[in-house]
Short mmCIF file of C-alpha atoms in Angstrom, two decimals:
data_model
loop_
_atom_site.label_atom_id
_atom_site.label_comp_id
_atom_site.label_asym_id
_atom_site.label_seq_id
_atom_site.Cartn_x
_atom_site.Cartn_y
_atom_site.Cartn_z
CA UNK N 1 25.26 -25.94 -59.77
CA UNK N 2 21.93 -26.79 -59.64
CA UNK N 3 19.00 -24.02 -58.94
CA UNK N 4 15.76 -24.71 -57.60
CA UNK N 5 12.72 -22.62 -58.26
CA UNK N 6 9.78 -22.37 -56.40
CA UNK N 7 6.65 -20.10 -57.26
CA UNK N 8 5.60 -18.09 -53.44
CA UNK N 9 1.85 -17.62 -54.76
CA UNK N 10 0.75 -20.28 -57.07
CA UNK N 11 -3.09 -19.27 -56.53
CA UNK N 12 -2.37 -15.71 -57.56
CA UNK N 13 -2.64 -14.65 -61.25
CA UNK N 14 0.73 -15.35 -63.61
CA UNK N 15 1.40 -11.54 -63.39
CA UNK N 16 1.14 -11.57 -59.34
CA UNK N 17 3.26 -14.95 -58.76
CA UNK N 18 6.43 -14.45 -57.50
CA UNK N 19 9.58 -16.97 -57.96
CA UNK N 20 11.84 -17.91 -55.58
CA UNK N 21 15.17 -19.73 -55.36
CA UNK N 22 15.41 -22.35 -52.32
CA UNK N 23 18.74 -23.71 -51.57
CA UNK N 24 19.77 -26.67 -53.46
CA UNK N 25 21.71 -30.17 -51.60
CA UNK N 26 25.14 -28.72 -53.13
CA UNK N 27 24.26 -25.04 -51.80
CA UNK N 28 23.55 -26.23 -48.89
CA UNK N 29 26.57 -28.64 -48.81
CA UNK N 30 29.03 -25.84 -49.39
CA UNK N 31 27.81 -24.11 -46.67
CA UNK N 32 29.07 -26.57 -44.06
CA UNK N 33 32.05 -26.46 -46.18
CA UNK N 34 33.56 -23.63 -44.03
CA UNK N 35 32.09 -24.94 -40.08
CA UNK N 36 33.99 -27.75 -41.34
CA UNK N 37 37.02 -26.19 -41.87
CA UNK N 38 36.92 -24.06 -39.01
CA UNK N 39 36.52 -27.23 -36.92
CA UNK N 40 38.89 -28.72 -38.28
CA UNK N 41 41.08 -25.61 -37.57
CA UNK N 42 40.33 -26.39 -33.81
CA UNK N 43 37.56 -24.21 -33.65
CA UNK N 44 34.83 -26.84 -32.48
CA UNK N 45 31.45 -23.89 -32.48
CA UNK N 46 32.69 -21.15 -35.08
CA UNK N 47 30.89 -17.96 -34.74
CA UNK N 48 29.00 -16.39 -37.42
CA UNK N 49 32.14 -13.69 -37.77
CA UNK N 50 34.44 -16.55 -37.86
CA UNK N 51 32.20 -18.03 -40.19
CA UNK N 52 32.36 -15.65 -42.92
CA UNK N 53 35.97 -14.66 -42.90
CA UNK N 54 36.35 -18.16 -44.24
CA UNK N 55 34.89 -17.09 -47.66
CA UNK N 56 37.23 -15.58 -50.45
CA UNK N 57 37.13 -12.52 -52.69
CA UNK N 58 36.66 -13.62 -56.17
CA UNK N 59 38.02 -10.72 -57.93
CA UNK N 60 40.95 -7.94 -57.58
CA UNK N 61 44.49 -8.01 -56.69
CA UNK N 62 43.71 -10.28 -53.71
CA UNK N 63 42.03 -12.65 -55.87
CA UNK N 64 41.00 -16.37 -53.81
CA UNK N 65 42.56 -14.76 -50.65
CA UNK N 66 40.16 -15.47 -47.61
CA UNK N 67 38.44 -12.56 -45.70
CA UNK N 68 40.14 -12.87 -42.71
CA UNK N 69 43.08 -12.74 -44.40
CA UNK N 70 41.83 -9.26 -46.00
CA UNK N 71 41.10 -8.15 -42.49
CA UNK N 72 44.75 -8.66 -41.31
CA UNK N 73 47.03 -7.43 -44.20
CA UNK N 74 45.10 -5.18 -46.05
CA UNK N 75 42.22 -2.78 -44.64
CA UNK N 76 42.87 -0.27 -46.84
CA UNK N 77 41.90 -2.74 -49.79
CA UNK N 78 38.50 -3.70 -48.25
CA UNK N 79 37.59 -0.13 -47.02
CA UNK N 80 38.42 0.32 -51.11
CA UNK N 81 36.24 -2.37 -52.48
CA UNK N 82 33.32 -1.29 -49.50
CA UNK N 83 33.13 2.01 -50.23
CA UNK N 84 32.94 1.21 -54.18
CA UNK N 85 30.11 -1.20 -53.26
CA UNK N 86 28.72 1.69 -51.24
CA UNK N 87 28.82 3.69 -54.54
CA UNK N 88 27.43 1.10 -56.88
CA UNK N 89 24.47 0.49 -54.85
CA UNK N 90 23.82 3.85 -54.32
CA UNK N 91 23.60 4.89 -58.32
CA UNK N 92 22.34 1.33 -59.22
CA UNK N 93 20.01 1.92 -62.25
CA UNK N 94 16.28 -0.16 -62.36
CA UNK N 95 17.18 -3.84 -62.98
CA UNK N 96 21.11 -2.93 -63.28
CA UNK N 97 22.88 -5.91 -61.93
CA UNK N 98 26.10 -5.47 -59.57
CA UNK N 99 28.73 -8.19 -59.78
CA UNK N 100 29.75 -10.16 -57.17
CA UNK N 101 26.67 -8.47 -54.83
CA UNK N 102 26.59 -10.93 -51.97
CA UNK N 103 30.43 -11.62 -52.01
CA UNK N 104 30.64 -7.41 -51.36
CA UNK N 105 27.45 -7.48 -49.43
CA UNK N 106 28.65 -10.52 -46.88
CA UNK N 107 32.14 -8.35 -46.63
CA UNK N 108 30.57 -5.46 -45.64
CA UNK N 109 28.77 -7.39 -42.75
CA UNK N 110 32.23 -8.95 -41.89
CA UNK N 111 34.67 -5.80 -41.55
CA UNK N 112 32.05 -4.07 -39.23
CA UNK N 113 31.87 -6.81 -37.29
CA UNK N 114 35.32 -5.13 -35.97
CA UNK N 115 34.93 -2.16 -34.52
CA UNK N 116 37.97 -0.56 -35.67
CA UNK N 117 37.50 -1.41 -38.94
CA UNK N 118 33.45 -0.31 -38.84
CA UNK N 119 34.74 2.82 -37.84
CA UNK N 120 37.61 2.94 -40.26
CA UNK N 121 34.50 2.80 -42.70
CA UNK N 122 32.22 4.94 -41.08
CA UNK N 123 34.34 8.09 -41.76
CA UNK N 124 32.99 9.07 -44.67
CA UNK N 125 29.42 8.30 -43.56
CA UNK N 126 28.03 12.02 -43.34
CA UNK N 127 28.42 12.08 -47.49
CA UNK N 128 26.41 7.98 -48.00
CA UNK N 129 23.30 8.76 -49.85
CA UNK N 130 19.85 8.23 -48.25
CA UNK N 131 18.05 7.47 -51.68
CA UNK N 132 14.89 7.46 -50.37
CA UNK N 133 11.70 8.37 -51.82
CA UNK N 134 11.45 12.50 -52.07
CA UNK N 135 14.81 12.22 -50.97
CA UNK N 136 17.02 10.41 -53.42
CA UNK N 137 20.09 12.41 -53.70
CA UNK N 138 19.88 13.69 -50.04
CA UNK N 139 22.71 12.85 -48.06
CA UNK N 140 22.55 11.09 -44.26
CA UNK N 141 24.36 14.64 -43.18
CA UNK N 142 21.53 16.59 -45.07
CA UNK N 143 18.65 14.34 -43.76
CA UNK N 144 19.80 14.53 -40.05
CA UNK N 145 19.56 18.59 -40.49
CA UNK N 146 16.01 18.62 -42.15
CA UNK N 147 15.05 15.76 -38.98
CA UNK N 148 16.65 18.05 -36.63
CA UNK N 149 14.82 21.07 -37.51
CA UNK N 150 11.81 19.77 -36.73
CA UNK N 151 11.53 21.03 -32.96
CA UNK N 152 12.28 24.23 -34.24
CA UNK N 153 9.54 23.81 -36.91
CA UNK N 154 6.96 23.23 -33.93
CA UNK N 155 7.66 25.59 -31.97
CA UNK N 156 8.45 28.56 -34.63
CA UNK N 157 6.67 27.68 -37.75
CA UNK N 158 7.49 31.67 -38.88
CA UNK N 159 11.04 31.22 -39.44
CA UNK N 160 10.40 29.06 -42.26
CA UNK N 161 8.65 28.88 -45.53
CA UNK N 162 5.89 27.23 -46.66
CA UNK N 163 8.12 25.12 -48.84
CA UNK N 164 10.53 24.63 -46.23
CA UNK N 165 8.11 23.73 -43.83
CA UNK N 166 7.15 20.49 -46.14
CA UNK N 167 10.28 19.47 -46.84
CA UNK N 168 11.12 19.34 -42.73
CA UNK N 169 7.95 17.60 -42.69
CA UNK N 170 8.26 14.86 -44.82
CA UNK N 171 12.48 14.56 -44.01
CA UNK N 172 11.16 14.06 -40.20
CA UNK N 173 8.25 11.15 -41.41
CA UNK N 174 10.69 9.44 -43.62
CA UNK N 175 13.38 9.38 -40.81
CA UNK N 176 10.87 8.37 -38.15
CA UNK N 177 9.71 5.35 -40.37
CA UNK N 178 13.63 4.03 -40.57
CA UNK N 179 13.91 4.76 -36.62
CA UNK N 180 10.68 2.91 -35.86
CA UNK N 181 11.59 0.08 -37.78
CA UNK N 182 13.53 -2.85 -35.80
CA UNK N 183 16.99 -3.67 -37.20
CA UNK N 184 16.11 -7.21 -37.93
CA UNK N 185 13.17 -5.94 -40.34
CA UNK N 186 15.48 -3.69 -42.53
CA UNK N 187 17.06 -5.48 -45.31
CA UNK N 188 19.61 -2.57 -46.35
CA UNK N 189 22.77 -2.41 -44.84
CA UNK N 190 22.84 1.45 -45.97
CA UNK N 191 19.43 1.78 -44.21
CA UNK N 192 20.82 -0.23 -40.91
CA UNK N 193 23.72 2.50 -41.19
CA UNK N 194 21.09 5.45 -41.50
CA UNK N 195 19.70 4.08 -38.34
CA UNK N 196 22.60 3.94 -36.15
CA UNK N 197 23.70 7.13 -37.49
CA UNK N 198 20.97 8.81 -36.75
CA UNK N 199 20.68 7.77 -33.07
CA UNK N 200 24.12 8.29 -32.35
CA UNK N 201 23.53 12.02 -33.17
CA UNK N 202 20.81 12.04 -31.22
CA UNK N 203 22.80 10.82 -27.85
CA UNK N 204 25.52 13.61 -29.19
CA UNK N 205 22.79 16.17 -28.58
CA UNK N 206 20.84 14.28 -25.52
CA UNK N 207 23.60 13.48 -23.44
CA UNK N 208 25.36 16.95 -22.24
CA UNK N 209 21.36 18.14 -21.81
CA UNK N 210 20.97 15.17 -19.31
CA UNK N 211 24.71 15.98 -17.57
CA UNK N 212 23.78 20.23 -17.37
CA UNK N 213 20.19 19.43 -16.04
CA UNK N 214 22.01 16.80 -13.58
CA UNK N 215 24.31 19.54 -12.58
CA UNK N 216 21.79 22.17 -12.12
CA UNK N 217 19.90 19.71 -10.00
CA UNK N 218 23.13 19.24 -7.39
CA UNK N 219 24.00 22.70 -7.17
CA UNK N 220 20.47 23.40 -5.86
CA UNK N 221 20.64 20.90 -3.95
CA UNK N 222 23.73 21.92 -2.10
CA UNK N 223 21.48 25.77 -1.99
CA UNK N 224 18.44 24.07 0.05
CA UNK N 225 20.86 22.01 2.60
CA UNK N 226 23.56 24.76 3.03
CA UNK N 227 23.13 24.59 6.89
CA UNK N 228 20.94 25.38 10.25
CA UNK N 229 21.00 28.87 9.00
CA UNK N 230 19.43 27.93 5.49
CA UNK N 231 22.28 30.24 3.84
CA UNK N 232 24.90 29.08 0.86
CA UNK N 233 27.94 29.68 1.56
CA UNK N 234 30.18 31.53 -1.48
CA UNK N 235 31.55 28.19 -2.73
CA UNK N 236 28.19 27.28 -3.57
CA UNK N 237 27.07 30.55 -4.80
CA UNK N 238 29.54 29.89 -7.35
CA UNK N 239 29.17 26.72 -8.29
CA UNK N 240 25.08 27.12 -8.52
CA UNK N 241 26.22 30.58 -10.94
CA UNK N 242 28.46 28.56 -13.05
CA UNK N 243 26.19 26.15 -13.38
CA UNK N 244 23.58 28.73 -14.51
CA UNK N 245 25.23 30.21 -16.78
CA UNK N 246 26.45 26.40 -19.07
CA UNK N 247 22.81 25.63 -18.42
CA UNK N 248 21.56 28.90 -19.89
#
C-alpha cells in the first residue's frame, strides 16, 4: 500500500521539519471496509466498539480471528497479549520498535470498552509502571503514596527529611500535571489509566469522610430539635456518641 508523506513545517529549518503520514485512498478505503460489513451484518450505524471488534489479530494462536470473537471465547488470551503489550511499552528502549503496536494498542481500547473485561485487566494495575520523568521505575501504587503524603507534608514538614520532602514534592507536581490534564489531551493509554486510577483512590478516601461528616451533621441535628424541653433523649445520646467516636 501506498504511503503519503507530508512535511508539518516546511518553513522551518531541515533539522526542525517534521514528516507526517496522511491517509492514503486505499487506507482510507479499508476503513469503511468494516462499517460496511457491520451494515451489512444488519447493523445500519455501528458504534465505534462495534467498529473495532471487526478487526483481526495478526499474530498468535488466534491468528485472523476477529476481536469480538477474542472477546467471547477467550479473555484470558487478550488479558495475555494486553498485559505483554503493557510490558513492552513500559521497557521500550529509545527508537525500539514494538510489532504489531496499533493492532495491540486498538485492542487494548476495545476490551475496556467492557467493563468486566477492563476490570479483568485492571487487577494488576497497582504494579503498571508510571515511567515518568524522576520517576521512571516508580510504580502507580508507589506514586499514589508519595501524592498522598503530601497533606501530611504541609501540615508536618518535621516528620520527614529533607530528601523525602523533595521527592513528595515533585511525586505530587508530576501527578497534579496528569490530573489537570483532560483525557482527550493525553495520548497514553497507560497515562489515561494513571488518571482514573488515581481519582478512584481519591473517592476511596473522600467518600466515607463525606458519609461520617453527614452523619455527625444528623445526629446533631436530632440534639438541637429533641423537644419543647430542648433535652435528647438516650436514643439520641447514643447515636450522637457513636457517631463521635467513627468520626473521631
Amino acid at each position: 500500500m501506498a504511503t503519503s508523506v507530508h512535511v508539518a513545517n516546511p518553513d522551518d529549518p531541515e533539522n526542525r521539519q517534521q514528516a507526517i503520514l496522511v491517509a492514503t485512498k486505499e487506507a482510507r478505503q479499508y476503513r469503511g471496509k468494516r462499517i460496511k460489513l457491520l451494515v451489512k451484518d444488519g447493523i445500519p450505524a455501528p458504534t465505534h466498539q462495534q467498529c473495532l471488534g471487526k478487526l483481526v489479530v495478526p499474530f498468535g494462536q488466534y491468528e485472523n480471528a476477529p476481536f469480538h470473537w477474542l472477546v467471547s471465547n477467550d479473555v484470558g488470551y487478550m488479558k495475555y497479549i494486553i498485559d505483554k503489550h503493557r510490558a513492552e511499552v513500559t521497557n521500550k528502549h529509545k527508537n525500539a520498535v514494538i510489532v504489531n503496536q496499533w493492532v495491540k494498542d486498538y485492542l487494548t481500547e476495545y476490551a475496556e470498552s467492557f467493563p468486566q473485561v477492563s476490570s479483568l485487566l485492571e487487577a494488576n494495575i497497582d504494579r503498571c509502571i508510571y515511567g515518568q520523568r524522576g520517576f521512571e521505575s516508580h510504580t502507580f501504587k508507589e506514586m499514589w503514596e508519595l501524592y498522598y503524603q503530601y497533606s501530611t507534608l504541609k501540615n508536618r514538614p518535621e516528620l520527614f527529611t529533607d530528601e523525602k520532602r523533595e521527592i513528595i514534592q515533585k511525586a505530587y507536581t508530576s501527578v497534579r500535571r496528569w490530573l489537570h490534564t483532560p483525557l482527550t489531551h493525553i495520548i497514553s493509554m497507560q497515562m489515561k489509566r494513571f488518571k482514573k486510577y488515581i481519582n478512584e483512590k481519591e473517592q476511596t478516601i473522600l467518600f466515607p469522610l463525606y458519609w461520617r461528616a453527614s452523619l455527625v451533621a444528623t445526629s446533631m441535628a436530632c440534639w438541637r430539635f429533641s423537644g419543647s424541653s430542648g433535652l435528647a433523649t438516650w436514643t439520641e445520646v447514643a447515636i450522637l456518641s457513636c457517631t463521635l467516636q467513627i468520626h473521631f
